PDB file of C-alpha atoms in Angstrom:
ATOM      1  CA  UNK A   1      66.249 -55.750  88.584  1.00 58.00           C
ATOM      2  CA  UNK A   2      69.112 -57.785  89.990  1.00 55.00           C
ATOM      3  CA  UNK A   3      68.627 -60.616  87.013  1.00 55.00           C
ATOM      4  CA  UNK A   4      69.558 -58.334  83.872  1.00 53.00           C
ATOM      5  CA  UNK A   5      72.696 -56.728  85.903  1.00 54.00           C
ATOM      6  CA  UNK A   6      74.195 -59.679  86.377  1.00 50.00           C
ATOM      7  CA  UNK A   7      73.464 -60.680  82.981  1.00 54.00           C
ATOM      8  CA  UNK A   8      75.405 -57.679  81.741  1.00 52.00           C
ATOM      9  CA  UNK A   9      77.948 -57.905  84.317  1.00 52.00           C
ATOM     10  CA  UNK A  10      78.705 -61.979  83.277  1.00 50.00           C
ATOM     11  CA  UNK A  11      78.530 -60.330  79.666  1.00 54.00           C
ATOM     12  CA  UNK A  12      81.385 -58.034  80.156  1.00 49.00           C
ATOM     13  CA  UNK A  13      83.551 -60.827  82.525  1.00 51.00           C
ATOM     14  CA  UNK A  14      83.070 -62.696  79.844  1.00 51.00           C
ATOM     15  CA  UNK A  15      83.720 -60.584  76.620  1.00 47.00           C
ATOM     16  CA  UNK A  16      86.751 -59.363  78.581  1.00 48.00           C
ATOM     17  CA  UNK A  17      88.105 -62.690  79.408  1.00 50.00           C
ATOM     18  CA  UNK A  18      87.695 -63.627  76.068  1.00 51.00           C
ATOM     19  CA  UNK A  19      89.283 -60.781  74.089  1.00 47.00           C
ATOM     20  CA  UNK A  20      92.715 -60.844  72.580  1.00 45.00           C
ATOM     21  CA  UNK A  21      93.370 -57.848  73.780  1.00 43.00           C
ATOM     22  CA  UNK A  22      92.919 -57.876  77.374  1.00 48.00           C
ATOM     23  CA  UNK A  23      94.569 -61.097  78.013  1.00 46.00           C
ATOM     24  CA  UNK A  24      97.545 -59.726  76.091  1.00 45.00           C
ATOM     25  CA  UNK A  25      97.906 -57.142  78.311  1.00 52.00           C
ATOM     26  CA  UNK A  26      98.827 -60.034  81.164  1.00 51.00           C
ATOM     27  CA  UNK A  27     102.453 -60.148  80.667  1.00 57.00           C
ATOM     28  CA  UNK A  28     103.742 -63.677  80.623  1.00 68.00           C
ATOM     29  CA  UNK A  29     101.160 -64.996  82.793  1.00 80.00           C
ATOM     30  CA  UNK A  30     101.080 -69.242  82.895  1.00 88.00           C
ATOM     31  CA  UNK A  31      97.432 -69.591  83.551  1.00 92.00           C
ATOM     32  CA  UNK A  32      94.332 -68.281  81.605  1.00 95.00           C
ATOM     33  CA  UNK A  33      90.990 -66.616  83.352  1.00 95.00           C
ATOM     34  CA  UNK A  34      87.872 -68.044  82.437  1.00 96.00           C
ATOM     35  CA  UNK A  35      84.552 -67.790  82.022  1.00 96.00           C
ATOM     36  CA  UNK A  36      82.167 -66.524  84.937  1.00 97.00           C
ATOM     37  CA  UNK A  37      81.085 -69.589  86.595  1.00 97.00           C
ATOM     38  CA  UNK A  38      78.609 -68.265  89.248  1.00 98.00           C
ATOM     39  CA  UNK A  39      77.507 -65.197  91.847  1.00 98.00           C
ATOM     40  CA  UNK A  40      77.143 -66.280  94.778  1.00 98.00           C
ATOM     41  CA  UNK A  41      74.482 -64.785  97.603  1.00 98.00           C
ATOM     42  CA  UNK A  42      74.266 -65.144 101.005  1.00 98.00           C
ATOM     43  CA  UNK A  43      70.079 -65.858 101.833  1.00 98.00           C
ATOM     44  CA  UNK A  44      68.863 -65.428 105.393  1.00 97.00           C
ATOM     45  CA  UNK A  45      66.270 -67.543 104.188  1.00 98.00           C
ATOM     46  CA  UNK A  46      66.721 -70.920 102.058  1.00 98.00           C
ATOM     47  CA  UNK A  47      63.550 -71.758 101.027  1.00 97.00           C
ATOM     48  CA  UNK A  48      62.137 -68.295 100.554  1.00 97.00           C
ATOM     49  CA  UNK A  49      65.271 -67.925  98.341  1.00 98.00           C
ATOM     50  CA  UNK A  50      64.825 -70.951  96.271  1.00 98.00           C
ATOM     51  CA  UNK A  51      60.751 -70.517  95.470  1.00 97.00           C
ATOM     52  CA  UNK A  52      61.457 -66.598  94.346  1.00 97.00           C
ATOM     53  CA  UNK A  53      63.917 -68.591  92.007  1.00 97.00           C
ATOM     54  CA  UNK A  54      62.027 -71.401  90.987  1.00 97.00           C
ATOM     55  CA  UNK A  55      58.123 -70.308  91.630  1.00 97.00           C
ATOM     56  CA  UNK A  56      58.098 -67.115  90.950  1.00 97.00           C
ATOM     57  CA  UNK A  57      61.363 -66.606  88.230  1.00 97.00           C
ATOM     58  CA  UNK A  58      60.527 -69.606  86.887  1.00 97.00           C
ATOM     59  CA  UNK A  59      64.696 -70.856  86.945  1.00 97.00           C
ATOM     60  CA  UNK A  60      65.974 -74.604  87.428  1.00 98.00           C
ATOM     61  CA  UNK A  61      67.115 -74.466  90.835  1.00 98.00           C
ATOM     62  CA  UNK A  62      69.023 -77.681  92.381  1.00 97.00           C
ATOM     63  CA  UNK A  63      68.516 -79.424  95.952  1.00 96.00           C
ATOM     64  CA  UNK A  64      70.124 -78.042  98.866  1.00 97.00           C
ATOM     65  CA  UNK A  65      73.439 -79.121  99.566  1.00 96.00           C
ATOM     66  CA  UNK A  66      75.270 -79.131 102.721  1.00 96.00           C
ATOM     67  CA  UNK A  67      78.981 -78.775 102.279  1.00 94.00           C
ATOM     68  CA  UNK A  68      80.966 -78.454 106.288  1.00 93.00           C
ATOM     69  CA  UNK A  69      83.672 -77.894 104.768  1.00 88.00           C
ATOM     70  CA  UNK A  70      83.125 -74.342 103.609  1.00 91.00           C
ATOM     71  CA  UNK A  71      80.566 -73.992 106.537  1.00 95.00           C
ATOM     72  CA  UNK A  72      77.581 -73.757 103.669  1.00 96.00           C
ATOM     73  CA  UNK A  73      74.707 -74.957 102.489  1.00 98.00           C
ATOM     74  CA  UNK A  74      74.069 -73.990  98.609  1.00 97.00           C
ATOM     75  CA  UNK A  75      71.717 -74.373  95.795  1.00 98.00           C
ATOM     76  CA  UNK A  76      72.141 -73.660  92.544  1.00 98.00           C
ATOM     77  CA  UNK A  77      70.034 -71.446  90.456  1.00 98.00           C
ATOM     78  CA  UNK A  78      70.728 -72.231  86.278  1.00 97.00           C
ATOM     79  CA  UNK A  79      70.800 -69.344  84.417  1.00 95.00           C
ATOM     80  CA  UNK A  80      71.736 -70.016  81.040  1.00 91.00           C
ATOM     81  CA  UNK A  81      74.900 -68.481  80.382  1.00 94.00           C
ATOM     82  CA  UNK A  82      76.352 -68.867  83.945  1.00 96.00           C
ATOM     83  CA  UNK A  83      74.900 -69.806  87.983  1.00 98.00           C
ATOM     84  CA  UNK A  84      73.837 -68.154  91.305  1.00 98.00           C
ATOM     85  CA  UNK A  85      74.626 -69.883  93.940  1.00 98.00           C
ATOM     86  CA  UNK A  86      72.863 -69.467  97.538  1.00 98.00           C
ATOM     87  CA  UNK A  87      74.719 -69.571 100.312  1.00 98.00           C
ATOM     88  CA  UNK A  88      72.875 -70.198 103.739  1.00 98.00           C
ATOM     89  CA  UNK A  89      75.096 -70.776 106.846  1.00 98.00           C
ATOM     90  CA  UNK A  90      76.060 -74.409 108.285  1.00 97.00           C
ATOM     91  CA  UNK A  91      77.171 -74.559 111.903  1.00 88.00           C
ATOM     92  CA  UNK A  92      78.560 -71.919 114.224  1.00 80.00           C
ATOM     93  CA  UNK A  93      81.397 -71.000 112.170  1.00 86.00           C
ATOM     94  CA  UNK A  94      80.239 -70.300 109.060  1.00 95.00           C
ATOM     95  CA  UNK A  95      81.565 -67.314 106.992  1.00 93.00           C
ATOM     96  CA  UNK A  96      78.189 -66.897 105.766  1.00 96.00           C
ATOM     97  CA  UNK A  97      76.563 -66.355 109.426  1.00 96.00           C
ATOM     98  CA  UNK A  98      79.181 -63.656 109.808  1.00 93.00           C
ATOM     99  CA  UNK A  99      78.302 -62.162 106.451  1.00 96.00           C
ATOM    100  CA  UNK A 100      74.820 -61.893 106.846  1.00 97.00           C
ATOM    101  CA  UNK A 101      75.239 -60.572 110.670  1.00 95.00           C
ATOM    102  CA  UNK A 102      76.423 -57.227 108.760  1.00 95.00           C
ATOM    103  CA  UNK A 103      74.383 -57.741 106.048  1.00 96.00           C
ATOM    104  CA  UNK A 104      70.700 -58.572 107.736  1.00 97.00           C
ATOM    105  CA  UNK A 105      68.861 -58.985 104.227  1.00 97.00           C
ATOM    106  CA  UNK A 106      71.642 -61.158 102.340  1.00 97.00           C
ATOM    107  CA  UNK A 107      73.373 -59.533  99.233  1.00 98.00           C
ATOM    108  CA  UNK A 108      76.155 -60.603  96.799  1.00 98.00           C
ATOM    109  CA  UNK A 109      79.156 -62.720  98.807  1.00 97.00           C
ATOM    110  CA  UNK A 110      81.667 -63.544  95.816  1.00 98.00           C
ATOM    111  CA  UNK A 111      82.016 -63.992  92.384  1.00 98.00           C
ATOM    112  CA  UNK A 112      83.838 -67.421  90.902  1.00 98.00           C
ATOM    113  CA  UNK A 113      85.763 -67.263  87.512  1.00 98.00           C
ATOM    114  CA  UNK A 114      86.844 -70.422  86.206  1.00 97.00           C
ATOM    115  CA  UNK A 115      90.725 -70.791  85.538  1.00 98.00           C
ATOM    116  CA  UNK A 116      92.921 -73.218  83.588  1.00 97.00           C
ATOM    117  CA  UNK A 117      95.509 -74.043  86.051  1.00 97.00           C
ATOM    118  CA  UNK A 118      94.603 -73.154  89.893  1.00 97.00           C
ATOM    119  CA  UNK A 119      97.949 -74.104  91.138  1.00 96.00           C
ATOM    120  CA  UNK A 120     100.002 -72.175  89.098  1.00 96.00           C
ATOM    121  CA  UNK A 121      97.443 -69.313  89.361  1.00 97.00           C
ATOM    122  CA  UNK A 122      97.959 -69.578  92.909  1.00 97.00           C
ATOM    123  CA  UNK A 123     101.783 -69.099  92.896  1.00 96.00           C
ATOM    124  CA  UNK A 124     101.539 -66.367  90.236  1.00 96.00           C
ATOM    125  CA  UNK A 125      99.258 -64.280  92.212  1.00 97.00           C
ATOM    126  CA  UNK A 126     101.202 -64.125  95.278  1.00 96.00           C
ATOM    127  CA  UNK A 127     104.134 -63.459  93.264  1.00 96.00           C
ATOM    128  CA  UNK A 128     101.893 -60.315  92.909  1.00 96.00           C
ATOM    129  CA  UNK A 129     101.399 -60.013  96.209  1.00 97.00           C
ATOM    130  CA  UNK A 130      97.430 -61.215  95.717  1.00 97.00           C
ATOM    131  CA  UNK A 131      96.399 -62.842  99.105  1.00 97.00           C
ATOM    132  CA  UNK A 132      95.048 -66.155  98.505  1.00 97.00           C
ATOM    133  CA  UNK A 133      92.788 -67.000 101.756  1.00 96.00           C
ATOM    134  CA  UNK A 134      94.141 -70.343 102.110  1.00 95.00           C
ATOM    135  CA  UNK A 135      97.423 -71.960 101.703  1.00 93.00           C
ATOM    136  CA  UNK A 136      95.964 -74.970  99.287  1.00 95.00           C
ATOM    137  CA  UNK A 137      92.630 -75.522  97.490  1.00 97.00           C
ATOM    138  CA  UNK A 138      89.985 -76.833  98.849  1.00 95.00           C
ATOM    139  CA  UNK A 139      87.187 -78.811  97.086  1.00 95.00           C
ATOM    140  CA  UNK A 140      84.389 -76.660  96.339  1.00 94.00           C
ATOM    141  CA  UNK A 141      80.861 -77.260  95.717  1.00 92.00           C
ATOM    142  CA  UNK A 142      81.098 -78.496  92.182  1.00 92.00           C
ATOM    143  CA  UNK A 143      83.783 -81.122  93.345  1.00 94.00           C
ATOM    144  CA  UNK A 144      86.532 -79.273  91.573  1.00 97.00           C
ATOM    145  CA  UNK A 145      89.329 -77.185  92.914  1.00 98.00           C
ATOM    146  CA  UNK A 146      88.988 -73.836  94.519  1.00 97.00           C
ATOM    147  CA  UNK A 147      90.464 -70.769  95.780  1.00 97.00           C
ATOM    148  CA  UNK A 148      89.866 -67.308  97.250  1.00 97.00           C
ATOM    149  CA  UNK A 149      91.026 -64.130  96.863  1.00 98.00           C
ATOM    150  CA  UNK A 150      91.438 -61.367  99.197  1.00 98.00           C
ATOM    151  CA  UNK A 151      88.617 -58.985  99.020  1.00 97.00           C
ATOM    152  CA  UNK A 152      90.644 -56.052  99.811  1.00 97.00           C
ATOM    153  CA  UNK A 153      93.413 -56.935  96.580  1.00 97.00           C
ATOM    154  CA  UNK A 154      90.816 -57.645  94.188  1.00 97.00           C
ATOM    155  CA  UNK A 155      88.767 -53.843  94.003  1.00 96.00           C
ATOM    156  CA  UNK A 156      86.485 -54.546  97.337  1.00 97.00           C
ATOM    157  CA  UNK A 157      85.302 -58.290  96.069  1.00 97.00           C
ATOM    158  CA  UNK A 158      85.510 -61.878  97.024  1.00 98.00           C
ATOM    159  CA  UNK A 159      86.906 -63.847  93.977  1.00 98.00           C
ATOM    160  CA  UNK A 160      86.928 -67.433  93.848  1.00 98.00           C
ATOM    161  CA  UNK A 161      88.778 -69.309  91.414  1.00 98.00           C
ATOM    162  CA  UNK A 162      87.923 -72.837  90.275  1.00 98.00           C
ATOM    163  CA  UNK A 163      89.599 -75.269  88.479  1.00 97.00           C
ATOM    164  CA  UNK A 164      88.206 -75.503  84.850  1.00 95.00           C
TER     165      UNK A 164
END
């Protein structure tokens, strides 16, 4: 199922993030990737998402928090070694209302790696011609600093970065 793939998949982020020899292959880069901090998925449904979590999966899942900011409300499922967050639209302009007017049943929205140094991250990727989807972080949902990446410069996926 979904569960053990994203297992593996924050496995390999996270092997990869933490070997010598891929970060060595970042030429003089100022910041440092890492660790895989959560997937995020958009729900149609809130509450049907969080009992298949917590009734029937058995996970810690959080309360429901709205955050207008981002347009969002989220919980957060704990999975051990990293999160999922939910992401159910909040108000008319939500990203997430968009996203799940393509995508009917929900699905995977973005993926958030944690970084060192956000700012300087920020200026270094658009050094390298990365799109960053706004001009400054915001806040995000754990209260820290955040970023996103351009799906379309980062291999077809959302990428958040937050502030370790």
């Amino acid at each position: 199922g979904l569960l053990p793939r994203l297992q593996t998949s924050a496995l390999t982020i996270r092997t990869l993030a933490a070997s010598n020899s891929f970060s060595q292959n970042i030429p003089g880069c100022l910041w440092k990737l890492g660790r895989l901090n959560h997937v995020a998925i958009a729900v149609p449904d809130l509450e049907k998402a969080q009992s298949i979590y917590k009734d029937v999966l058995g996970a810690q899942v959080s309360e429901t928090v709205a955050l207008p900011e981002h347009g969002v409300y989220t919980v957060f499922v704990e999975l051990g070694n990293t999160k999922l967050e939910l992401l159910h639209p909040l108000g008319e302009n939500s990203p997430i209302a968009n996203f799940l007017q393509k995508n009917k049943t929900g699905g995977i929205h973005h993926i958030c790696i944690e970084v060192d140094d956000i700012n300087t991250a920020m200026t270094e990727l658009k050094k390298k011609k990365i799109r960053v989807l706004s001009e400054e972080p915001k806040i995000g949902a754990h209260g820290k600093p955040v970023i996103f990446l351009h799906p379309k410069d980062c291999l077809g996926v959302l990428v958040e970065l937050e502030q370790a």
